[in-house]
Short mmCIF file of C-alpha atoms in Angstrom, two decimals:
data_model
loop_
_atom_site.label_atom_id
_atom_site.label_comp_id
_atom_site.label_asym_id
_atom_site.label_seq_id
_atom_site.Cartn_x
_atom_site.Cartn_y
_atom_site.Cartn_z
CA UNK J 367 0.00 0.00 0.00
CA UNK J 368 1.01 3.01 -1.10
CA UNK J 369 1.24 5.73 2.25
CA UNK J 370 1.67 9.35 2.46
CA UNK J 371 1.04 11.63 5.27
CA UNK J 372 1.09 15.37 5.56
CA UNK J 373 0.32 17.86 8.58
CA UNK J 374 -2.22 20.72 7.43
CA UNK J 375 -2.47 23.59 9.23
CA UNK J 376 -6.31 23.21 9.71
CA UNK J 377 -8.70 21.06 12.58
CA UNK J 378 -9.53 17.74 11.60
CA UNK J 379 -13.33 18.75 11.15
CA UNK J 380 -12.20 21.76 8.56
CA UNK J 381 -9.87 18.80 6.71
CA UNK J 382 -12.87 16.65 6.93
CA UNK J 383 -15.25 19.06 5.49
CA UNK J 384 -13.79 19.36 2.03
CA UNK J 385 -13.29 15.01 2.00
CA UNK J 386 -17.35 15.67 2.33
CA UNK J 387 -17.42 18.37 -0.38
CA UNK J 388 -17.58 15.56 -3.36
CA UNK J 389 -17.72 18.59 -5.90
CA UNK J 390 -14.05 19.59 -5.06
CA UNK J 391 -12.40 16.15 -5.62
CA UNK J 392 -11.64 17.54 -9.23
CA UNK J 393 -9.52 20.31 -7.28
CA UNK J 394 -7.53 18.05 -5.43
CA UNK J 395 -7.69 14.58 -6.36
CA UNK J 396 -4.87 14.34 -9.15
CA UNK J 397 -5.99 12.34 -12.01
CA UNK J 398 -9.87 13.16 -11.06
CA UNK J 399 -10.37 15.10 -14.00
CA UNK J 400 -14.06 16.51 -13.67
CA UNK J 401 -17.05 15.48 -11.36
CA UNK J 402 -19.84 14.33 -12.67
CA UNK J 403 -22.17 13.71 -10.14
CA UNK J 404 -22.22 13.52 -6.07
CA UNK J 405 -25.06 11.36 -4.49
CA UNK J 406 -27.12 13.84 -2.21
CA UNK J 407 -26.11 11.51 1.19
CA UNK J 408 -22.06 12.10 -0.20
CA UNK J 409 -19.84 10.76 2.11
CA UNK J 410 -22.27 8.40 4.03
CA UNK J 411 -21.53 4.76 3.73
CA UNK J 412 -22.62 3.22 0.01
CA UNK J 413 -23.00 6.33 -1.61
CA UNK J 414 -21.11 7.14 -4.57
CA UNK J 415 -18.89 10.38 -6.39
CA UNK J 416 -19.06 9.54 -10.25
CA UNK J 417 -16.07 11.45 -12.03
CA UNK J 418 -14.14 11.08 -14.94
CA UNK J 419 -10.55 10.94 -14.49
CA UNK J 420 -7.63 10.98 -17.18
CA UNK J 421 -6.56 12.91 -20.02
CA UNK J 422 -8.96 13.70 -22.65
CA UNK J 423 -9.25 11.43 -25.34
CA UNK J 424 -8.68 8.61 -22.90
CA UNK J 425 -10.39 9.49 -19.80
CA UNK J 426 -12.18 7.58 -18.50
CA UNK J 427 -15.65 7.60 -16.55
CA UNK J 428 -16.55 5.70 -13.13
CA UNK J 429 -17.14 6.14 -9.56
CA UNK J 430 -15.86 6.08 -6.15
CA UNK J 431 -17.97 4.42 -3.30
CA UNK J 432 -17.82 5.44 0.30
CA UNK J 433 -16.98 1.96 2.35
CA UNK J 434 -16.43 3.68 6.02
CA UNK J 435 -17.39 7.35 7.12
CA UNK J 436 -16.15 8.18 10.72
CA UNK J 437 -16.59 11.94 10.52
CA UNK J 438 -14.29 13.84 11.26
CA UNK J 439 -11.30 10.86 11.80
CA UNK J 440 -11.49 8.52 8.75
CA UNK J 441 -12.87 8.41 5.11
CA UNK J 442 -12.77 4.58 2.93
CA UNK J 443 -13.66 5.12 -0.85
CA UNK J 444 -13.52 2.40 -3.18
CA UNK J 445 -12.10 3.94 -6.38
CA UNK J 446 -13.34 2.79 -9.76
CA UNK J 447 -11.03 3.37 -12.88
CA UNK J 448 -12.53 0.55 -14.98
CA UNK J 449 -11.24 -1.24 -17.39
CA UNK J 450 -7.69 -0.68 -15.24
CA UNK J 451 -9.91 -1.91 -12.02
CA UNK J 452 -10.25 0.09 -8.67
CA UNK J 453 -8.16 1.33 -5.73
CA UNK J 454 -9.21 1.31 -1.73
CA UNK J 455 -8.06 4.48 -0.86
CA UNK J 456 -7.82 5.45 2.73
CA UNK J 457 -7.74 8.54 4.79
CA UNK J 458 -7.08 8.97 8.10
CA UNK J 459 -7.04 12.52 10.15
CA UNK J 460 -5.42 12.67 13.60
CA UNK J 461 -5.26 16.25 15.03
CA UNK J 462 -1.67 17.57 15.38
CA UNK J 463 -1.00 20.07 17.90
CA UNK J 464 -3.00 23.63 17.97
CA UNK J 465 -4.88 23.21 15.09
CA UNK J 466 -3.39 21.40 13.16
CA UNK J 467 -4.23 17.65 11.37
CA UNK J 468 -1.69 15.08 10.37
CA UNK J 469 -3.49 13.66 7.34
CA UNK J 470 -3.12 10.00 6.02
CA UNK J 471 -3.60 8.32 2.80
CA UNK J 472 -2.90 5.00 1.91
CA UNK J 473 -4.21 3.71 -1.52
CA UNK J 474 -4.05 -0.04 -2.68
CA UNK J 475 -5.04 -1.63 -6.43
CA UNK J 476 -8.33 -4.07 -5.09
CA UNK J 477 -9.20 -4.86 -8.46
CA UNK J 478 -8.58 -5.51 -12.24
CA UNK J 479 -5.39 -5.50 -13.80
CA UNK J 480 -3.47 -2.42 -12.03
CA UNK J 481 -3.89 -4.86 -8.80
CA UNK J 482 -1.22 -7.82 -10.87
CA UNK J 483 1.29 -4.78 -12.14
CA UNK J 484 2.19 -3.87 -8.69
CA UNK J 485 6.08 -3.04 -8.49
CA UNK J 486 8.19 -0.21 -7.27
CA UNK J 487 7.49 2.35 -10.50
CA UNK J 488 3.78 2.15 -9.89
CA UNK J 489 4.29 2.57 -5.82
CA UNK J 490 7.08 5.55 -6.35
CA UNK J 491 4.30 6.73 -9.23
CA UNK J 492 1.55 6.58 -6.86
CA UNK J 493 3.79 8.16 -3.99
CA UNK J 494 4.02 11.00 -5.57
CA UNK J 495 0.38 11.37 -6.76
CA UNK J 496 -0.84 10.99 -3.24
CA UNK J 497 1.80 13.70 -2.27
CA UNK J 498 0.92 16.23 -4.65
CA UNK J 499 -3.13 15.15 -3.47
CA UNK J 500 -2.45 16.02 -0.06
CA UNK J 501 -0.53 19.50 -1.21
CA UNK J 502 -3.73 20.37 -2.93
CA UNK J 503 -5.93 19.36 -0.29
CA UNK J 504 -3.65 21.19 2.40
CA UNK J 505 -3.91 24.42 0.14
CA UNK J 506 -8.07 24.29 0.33
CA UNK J 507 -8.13 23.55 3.73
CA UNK J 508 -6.29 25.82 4.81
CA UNK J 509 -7.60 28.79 2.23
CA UNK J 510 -10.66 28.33 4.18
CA UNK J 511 -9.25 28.72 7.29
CA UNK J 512 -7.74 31.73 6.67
CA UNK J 513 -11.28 33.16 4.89
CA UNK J 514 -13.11 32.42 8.25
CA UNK J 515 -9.81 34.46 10.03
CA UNK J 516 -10.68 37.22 7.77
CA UNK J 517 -14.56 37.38 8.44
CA UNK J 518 -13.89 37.82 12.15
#
């Protein structure tokens, strides 16, 4: 499994409010390309994010299931990208200090063929995907953080 971690300079709940925006997971999941459609429950358990993700011609269009919601701790998707098969991604947020959160991913192939081509290019490629995921996440959290300094 593929594991990344980065501390944001934002509460857990604030980190764990845009996991539960499923219309921003074009701004910060790398690869998600353009949402679709969020079910209305989005992120209770069996609901699902549709999204297209990949470069145009060759995107391609699925979606990602919530398996566990533990609000504002721990998020479980189930990541389609079919024909190439799907991904258990997993996010875990531990507060860090005043303020802060010490976000987790791990992602994993559970599927299809990406799950038989596992070696060390795909986990230093999906290293440093998840890394770049948590920069952008970091940067939303923590522009809303500072907007909600500014209205005060």
């Amino acid at each position: 499994m593929a594991v990344v971690e980065k501390v944001i300079d934002a509460p857990p709940q604030q980190v764990f409010d845009v996991l539960a925006d499923g219309w921003t997971y074009s701004d910060w999941v790398v690869g998600t390309v353009h949402v679709r459609d969020v079910d209305a429950q989005w992120p209770r358990v069996g609901t699902r994010l549709h999204h297209r993700a990949g470069p145009w011609p060759f995107s391609l269009e699925d979606a990602s299931t919530v398996l566990v919601c533990e609000p504002p701790h721990r998020l479980v998707l189930r990541a389609g990208l079919w024909p190439a098969g799907e991904a258990v991604v997993v996010f875990t947020l531990t507060p860090e200090g005043d303020g802060a959160t010490r976000v987790r991913i791990g992602e994993d192939f559970a599927a299809g063929p990406l799950r038989w081509v596992r070696n060390k290019l795909n986990d230093l490629v999906l290293h440093q995907r998840n890394k770049e995921t948590l920069r952008r996440l970091s940067d939303i959290a923590t522009r809303q953080k500072a907007d909600e300094r500014a209205e005060r």
